[in-house]
Coordinates of C-alpha atoms and ligand atoms in Angstrom, one line a residue:
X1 CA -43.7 46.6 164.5
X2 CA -40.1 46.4 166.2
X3 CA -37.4 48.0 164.8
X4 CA -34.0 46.1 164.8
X5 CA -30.9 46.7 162.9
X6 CA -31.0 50.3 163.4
X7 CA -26.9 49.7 165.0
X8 CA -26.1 47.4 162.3
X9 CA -27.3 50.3 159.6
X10 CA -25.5 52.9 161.4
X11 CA -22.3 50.8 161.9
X12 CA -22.9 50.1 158.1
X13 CA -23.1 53.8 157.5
X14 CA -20.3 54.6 159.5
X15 CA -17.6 51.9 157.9
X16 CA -18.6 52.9 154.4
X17 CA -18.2 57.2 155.4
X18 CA -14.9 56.9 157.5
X19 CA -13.6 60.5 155.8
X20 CA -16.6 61.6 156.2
X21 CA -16.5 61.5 160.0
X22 CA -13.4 62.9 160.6
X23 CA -14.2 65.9 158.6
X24 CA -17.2 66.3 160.5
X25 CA -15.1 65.7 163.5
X26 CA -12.6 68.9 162.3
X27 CA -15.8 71.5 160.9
X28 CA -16.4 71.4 164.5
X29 CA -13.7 72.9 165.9
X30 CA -14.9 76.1 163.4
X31 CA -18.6 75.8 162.9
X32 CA -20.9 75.1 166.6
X33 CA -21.6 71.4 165.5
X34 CA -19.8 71.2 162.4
X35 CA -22.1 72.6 160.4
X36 CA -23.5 75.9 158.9
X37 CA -27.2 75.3 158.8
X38 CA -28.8 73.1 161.7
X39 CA -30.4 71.5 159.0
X40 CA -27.7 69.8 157.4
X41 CA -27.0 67.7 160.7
X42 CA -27.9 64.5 161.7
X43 CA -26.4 61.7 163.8
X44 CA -23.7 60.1 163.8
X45 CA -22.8 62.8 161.2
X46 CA -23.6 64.1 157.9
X47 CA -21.9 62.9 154.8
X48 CA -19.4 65.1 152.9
X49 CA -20.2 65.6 149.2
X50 CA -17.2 66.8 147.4
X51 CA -18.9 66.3 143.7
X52 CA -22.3 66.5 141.9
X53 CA -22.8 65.5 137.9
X54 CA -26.9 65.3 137.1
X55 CA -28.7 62.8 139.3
X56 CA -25.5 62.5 141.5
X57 CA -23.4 63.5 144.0
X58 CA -20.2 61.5 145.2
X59 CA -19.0 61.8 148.6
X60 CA -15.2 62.2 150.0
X61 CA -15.2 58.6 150.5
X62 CA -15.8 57.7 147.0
X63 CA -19.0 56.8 147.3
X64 CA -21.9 57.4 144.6
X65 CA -25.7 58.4 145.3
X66 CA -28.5 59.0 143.5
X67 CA -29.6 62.2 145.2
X68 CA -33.5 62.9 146.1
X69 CA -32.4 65.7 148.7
X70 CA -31.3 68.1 145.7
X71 CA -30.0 70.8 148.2
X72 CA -33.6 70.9 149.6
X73 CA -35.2 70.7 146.4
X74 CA -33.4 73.6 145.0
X75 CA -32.3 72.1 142.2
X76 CA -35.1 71.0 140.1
X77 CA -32.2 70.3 137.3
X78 CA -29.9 68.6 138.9
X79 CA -26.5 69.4 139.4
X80 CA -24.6 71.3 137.5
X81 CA -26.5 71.4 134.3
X82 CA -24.6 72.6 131.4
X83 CA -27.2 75.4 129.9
X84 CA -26.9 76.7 133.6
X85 CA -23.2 76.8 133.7
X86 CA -23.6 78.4 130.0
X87 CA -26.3 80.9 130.6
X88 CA -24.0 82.2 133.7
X89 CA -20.4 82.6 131.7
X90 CA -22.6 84.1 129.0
X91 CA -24.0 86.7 131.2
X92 CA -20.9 87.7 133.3
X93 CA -19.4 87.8 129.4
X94 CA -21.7 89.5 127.6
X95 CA -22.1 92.0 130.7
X96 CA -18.6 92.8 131.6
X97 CA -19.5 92.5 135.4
X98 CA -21.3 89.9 137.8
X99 CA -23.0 93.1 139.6
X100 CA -23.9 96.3 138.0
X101 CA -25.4 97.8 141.9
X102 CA -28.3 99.7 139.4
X103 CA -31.6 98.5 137.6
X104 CA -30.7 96.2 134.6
X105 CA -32.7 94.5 132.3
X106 CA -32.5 90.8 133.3
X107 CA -34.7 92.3 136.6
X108 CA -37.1 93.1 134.1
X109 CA -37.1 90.3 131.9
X110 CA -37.4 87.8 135.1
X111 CA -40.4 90.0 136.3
X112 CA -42.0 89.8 132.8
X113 CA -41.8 85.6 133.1
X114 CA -42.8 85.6 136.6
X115 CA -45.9 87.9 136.0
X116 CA -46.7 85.7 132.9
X117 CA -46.4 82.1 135.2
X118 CA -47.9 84.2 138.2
X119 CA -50.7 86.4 137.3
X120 CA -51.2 87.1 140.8
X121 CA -47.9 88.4 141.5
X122 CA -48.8 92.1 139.6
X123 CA -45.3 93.8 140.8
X124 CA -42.1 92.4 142.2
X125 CA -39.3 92.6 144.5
X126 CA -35.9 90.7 144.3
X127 CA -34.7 89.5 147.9
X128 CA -32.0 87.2 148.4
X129 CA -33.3 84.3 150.2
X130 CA -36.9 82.6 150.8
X131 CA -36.9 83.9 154.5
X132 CA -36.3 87.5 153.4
X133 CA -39.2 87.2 150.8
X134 CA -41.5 86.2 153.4
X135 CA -39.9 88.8 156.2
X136 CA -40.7 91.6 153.3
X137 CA -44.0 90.1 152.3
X138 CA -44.9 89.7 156.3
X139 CA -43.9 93.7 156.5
X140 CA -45.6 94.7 153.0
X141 CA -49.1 93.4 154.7
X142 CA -48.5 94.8 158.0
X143 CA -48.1 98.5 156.2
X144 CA -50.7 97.8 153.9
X145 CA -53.3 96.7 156.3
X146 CA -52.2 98.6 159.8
X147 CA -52.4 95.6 161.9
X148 CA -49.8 94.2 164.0
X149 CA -50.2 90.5 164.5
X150 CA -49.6 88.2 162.0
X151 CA -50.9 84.2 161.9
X152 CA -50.1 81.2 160.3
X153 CA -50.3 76.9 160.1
X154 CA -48.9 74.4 162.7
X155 CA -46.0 72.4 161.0
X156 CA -45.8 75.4 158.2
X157 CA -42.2 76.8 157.7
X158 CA -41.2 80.4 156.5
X159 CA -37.6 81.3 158.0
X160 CA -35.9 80.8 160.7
X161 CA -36.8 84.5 162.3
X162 CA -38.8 85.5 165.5
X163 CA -42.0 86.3 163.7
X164 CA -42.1 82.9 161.9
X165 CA -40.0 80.6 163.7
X166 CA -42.9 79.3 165.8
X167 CA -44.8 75.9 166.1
X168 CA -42.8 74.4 163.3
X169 CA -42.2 71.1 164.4
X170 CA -43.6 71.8 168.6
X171 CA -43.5 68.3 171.1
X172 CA -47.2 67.9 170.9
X173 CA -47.8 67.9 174.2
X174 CA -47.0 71.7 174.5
X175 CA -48.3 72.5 171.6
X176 CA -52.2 72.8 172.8
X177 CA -55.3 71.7 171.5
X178 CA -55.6 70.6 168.4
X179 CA -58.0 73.5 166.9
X180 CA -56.7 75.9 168.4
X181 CA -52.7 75.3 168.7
X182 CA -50.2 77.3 171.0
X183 CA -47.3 79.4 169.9
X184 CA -44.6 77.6 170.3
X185 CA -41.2 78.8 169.9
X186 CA -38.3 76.9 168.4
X187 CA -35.4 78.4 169.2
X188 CA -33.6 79.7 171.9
X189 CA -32.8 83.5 172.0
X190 CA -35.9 84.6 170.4
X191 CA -38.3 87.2 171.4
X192 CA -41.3 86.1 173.6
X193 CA -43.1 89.3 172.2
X194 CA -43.9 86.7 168.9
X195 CA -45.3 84.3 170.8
X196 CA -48.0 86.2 171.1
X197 CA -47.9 88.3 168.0
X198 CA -48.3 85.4 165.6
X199 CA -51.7 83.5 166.1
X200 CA -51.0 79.6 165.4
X201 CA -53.7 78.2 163.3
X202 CA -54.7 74.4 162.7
X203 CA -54.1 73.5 158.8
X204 CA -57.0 71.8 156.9
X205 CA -59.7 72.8 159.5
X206 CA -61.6 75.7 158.2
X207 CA -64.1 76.0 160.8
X208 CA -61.4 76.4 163.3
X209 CA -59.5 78.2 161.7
X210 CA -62.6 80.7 160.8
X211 CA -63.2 80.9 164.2
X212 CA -59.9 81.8 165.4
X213 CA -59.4 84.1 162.6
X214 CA -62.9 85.7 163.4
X215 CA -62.3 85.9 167.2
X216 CA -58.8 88.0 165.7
X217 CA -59.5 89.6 163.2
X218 CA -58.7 93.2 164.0
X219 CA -55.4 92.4 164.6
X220 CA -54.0 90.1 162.2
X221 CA -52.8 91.5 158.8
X222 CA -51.9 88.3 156.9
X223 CA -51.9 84.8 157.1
X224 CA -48.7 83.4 155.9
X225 CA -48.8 79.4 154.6
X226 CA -47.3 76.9 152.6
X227 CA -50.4 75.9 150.3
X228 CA -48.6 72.4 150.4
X229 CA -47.4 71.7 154.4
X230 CA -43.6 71.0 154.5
X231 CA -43.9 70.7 150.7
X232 CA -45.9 67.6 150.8
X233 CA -49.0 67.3 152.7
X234 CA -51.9 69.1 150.5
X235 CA -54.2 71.6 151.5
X236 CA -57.4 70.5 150.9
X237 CA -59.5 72.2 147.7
X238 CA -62.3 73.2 150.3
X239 CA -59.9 74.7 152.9
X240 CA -58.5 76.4 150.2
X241 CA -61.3 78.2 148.8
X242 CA -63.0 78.8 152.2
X243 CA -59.4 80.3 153.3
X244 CA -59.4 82.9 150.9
X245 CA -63.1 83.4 151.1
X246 CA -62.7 84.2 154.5
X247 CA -59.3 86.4 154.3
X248 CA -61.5 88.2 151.7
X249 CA -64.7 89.3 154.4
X250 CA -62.2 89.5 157.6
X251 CA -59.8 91.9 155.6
X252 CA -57.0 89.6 156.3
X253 CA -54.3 89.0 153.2
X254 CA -53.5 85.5 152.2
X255 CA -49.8 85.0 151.6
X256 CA -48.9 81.9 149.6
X257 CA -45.3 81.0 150.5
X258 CA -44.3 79.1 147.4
X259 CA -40.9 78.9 148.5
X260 CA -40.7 75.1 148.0
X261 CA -44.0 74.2 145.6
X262 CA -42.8 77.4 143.3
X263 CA -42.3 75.3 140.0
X264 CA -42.5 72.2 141.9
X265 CA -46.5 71.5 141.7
X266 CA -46.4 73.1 138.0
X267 CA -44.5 76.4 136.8
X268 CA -47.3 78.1 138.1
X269 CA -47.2 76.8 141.2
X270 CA -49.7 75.6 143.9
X271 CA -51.6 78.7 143.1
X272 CA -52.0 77.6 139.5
X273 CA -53.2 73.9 140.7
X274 CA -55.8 75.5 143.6
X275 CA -57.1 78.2 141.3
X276 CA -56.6 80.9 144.5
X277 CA -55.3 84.0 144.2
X278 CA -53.0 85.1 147.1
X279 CA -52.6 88.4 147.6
X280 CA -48.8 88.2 148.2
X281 CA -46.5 85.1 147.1
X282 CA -43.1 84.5 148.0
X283 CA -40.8 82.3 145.6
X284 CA -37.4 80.9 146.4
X285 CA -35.5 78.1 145.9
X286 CA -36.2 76.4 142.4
X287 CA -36.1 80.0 141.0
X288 CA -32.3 80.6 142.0
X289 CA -31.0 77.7 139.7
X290 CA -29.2 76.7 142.9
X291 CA -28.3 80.2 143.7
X292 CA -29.0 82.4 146.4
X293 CA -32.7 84.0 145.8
X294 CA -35.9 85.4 146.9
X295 CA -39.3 87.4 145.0
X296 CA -42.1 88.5 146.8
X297 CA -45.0 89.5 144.6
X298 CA -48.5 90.2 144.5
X299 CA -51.1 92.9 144.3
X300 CA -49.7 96.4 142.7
X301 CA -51.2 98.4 145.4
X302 CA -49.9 96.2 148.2
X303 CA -46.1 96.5 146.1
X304 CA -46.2 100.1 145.4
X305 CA -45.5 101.2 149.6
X306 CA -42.4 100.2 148.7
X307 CA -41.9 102.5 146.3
X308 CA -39.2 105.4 147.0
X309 CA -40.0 109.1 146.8
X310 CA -37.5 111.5 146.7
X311 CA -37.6 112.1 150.2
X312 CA -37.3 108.7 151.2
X313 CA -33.7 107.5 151.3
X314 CA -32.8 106.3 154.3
X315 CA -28.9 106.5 153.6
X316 CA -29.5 110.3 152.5
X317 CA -28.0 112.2 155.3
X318 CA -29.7 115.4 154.0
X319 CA -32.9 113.8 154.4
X320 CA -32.8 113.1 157.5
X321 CA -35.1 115.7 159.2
X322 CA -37.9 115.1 156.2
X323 CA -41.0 112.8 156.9
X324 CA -40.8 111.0 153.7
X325 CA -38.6 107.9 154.7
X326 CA -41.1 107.1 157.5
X327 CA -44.1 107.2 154.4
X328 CA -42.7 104.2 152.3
X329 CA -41.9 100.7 153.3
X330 CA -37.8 100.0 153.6
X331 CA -36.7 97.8 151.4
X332 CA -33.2 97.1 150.3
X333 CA -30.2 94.8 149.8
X334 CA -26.6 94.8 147.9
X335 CA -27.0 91.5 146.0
X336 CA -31.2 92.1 145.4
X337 CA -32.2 90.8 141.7
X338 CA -28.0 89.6 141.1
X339 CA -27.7 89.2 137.4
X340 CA -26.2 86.0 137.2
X341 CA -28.5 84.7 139.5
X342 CA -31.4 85.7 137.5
X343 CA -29.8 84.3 134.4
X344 CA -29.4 81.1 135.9
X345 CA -33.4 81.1 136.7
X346 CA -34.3 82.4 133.4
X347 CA -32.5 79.5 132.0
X348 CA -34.1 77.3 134.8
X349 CA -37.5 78.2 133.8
X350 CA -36.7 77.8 130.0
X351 CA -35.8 74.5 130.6
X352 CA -38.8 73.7 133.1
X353 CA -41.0 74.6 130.6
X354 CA -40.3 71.5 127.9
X355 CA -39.3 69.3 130.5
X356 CA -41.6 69.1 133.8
X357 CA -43.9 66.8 132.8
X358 CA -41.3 64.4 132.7
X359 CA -40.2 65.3 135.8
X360 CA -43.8 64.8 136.9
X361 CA -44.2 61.3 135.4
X362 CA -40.8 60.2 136.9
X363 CA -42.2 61.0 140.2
X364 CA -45.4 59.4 140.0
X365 CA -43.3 56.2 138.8
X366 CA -41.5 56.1 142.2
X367 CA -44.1 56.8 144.2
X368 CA -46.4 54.1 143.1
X369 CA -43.0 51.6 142.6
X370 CA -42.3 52.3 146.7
X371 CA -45.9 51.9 147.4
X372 CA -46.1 48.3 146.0
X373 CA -43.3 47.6 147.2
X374 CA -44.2 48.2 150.9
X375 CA -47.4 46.7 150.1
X376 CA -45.5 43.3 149.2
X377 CA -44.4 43.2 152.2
X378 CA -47.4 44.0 154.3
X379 CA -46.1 47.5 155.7
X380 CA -48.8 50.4 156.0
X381 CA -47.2 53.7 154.5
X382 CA -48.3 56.4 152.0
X383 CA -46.2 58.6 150.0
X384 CA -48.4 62.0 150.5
X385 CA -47.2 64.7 148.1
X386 CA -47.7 66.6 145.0
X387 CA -46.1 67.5 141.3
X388 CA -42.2 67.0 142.0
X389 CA -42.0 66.1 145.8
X390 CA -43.6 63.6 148.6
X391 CA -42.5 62.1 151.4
X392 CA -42.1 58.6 152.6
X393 CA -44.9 58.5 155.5
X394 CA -45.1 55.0 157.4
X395 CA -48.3 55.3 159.2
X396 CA -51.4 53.1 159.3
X397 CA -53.7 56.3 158.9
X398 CA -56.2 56.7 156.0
X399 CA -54.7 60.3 155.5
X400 CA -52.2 62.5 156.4
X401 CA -53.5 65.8 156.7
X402 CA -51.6 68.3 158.8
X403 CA -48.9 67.9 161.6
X404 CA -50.9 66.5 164.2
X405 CA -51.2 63.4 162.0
X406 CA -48.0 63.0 160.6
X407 CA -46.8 62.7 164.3
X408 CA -48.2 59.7 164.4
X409 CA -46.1 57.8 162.0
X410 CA -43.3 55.5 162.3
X411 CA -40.5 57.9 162.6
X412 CA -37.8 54.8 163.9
X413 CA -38.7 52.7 161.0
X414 CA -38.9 55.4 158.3
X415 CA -34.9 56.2 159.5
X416 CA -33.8 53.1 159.6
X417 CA -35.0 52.2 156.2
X418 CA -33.1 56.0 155.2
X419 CA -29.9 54.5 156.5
X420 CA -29.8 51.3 154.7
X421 CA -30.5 53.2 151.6
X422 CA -28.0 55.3 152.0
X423 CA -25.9 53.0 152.3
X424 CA -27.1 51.4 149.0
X425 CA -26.6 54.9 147.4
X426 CA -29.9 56.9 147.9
X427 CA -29.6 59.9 149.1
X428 CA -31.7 62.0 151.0
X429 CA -30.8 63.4 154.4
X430 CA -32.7 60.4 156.8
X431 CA -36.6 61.4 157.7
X432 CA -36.4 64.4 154.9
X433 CA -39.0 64.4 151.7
X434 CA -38.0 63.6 148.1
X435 CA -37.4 66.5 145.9
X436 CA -37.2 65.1 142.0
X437 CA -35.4 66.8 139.1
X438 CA -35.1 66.8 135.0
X439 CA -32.4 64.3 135.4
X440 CA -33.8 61.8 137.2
X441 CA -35.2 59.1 134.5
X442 CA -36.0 55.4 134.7
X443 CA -32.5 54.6 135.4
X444 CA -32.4 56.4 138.7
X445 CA -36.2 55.2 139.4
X446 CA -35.1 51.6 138.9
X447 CA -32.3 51.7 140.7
X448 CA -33.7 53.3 143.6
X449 CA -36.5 50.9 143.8
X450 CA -33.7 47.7 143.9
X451 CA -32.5 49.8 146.6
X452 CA -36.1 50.3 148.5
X453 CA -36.5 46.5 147.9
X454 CA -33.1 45.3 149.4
X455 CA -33.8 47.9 152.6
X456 CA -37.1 46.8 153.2
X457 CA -36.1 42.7 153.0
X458 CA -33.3 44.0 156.0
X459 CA -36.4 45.8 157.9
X460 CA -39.0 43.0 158.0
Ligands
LIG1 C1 -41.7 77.4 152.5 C2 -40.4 78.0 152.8 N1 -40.4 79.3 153.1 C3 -39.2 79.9 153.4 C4 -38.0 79.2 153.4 C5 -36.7 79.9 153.7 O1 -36.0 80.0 152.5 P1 -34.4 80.1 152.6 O2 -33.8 78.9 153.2 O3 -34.0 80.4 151.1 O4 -34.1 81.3 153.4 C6 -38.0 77.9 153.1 C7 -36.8 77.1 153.2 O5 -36.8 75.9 153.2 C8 -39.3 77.2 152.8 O6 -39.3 75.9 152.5

């Protein structure tokens, strides 16, 4: 299949986000690239929200869009959903302060709901963000096991540090063979050391990955995945249960990173859908009500290193020639379990609770709408997800099952269809998946299937 248009889109893109450009043009001069997170750029440039009501967000030129990127799926409400902006003036009211820097109870009563969602997650800790749940879960299984290596999936993401930052998204031609992948760093600046400190494994092939993790076994202390890759392809049932099988005889701990399918894939998460138990899980994201967050939590004696003795303050300066610090695992952090962030996920998961299956059944609807669709007109694709997200995958393959497949998909086509949609008031940042929320409801699906339908008439 050829791909024209792709200038004509652009230019189209371009003429309708004129304010848009020039602001990208001045965030330049201040941020490297115009932007704060690399992930929030694409070419010719981003477009500038200034606004976001429910379903919507409206950009500096006056333009309107249904929004499927929901800050990266963060917002499994929408924007700006009123009980949210209520349960956070009520808080900061009814507690006099937005940060009391001791214990309080809404630590306790977030714990309480994530222990009854969770029952593998025994104890907590609050971080602030999903890559500093997974940097303290990665350090809570190192203490807990002794071992110094750590390994996880091809095409799996978990932060954007040293330890983790490795065969994300590799060119697969330096990325090895397929059942047995290279580390492969993505970033400049970072520390060889990981490369080979964290074993790359190849998701959804359990014999390989049993082999490999056999091989290795003294030396890895966790594997760290997402149970669903990038949020939308699945891990397979059996993978899943011969994963933890395995973990369990090779003394290895399984760490679910549920950053992105934390509510997502049910309020349980994918560890409710799989039936596994991890032995740590890391939440972000939906959890924060669109505020900064992070939990790791899992088995109590795993949690309870980090437990402080009375020896063990670090910032004690008459402590400092005691062993005690050096016997419990460091953790710390000014804004860790921040009231009004925790009332705004209490709310969240209140709210959740009446309202995901709709969220659920909206989904489905849009999936099998976009499906037909492209089937009318002849075009192989899949939508390959779970619960609240999936992806648009163009592809003539049966199945998408881990990142060596999805490279083979139509990556031109599926951004060129992105751009005529945004143009036509979809949004989702080109070639990213499709997060849904509360507010999305047949409107919104009806619209955006006009939309797919008018893009894909331009395509083919
Ligand atoms: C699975 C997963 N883990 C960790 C992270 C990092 O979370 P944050 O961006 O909150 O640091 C992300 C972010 O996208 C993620 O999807």
């Amino acid at each position: 299949m050829t791909v024209g248009h792709t200038s004509h889109a652009v230019a189209e893109y371009m003429r309708r986000t004129p304010k848009s450009k020039s602001f990208s043009e001045k965030a330049k001069e201040i941020m490297p690239g115009g932007v704060t997170a690399n992930i929030k750029s694409f070419d010719p440039y981003p477009i500038i929200m200034e606004k976001g009501k429910g379903a919507y967000l409206y950009d500096i030129d006056g333009n309107e869009y249904i929004d499927y990127l929901l800050s990266y799926g963060a917002l499994m409400l929408g924007h700006g959903h009123p009980k949210i902006v209520q349960a956070i003036q009520n808080q900061i009211e009814e507690d006099g302060t937005f940060l009391f820097g001791t214990p309080h109870r809404l630590e306790i009563e977030m714990g309480e709901k994530i222990r009854q969602l969770y029952p593998s997650m025994e104890m907590i800790r609050y971080t602030n963000s999903g890559t500093e749940a997974t940097l303290l879960a990665i350090r809570m299984a190192h203490a807990y096991t002794g071992k110094r290596k750590i390994a996880k999936f091809e095409g799996h993401y978990h932060g954007g540090y040293d330890q983790v930052l490795l065969s994300v998204n590799p060119p697969v031609s330096a990325a090895g063979p397929a059942d047995e992948p290279r580390s492969v760093a993505e970033s400049k600046g970072m520390d060889p050391y990981y490369e080979d400190h964290t074993v790359v494994l190849p998701f959804n092939n359990l014999e390989a990955t049993a082999d490999i993790l056999t091989r290795k076994k003294d030396d890895i202390a966790a594997i760290i995945m997402e149970p669903i890759q990038g949020g939308f392809i699945p891990a397979e049932q059996s993978f899943m249960d011969g994963l933890r099988k395995i973990t369990q005889e090779l003394d290895i701990l399984l760490i679910f990173d549920e950053v992105k399918t934390g509510f997502r894939l049910g309020l349980g998460g994918a560890q409710s859908v799989y039936n596994i138990k991890p032995d740590l899980t890391t939440l972000g994201k939906v959890i924060g009500g669109g505020f900064p967050v992070g939990i790791v939590g899992g088995k109590k004696d795993i949690l309870q290193a980090s437990a402080p003795t009375s020896s063990s303050d670090v910032f004690d300066s008459s402590q400092s020639k005691k062993s005690g610090a050096k016997d419990v695992l460091f953790h710390s952090g000014t804004y860790n379990g921040h009231p009004t962030i925790l009332a705004a996920g209490l709310a969240t998961i209140k709210i959740l609770e009446d309202d995901i299956d709709h969220v659920f059944s909206m989904t489905d609807q849009l999936k099998m709408g976009i499906q037909k669709l492209f089937a009318n007109r002849g075009i192989a694709m899949q939508t390959v997800g779970l619960g609240s997200i999936f992806n648009v995958v163009i592809t003539e393959k049966d199945q998408i099952r881990h990142y060596r497949d999805l490279q083979q998909a139509d990556f031109a086509l599926r951004k060129e269809l992105d751009f005529h949609l945004l143009n036509d008031g979809i949004y989702t940042k080109p070639m990213n998946r499709y997060s849904m929320a509360t507010v999305h409801g047949e409107k919104e699906v009806s619209r955006t299937l006009e939309s797919y339908e008018k893009a894909l008439l331009k395509l083919v």
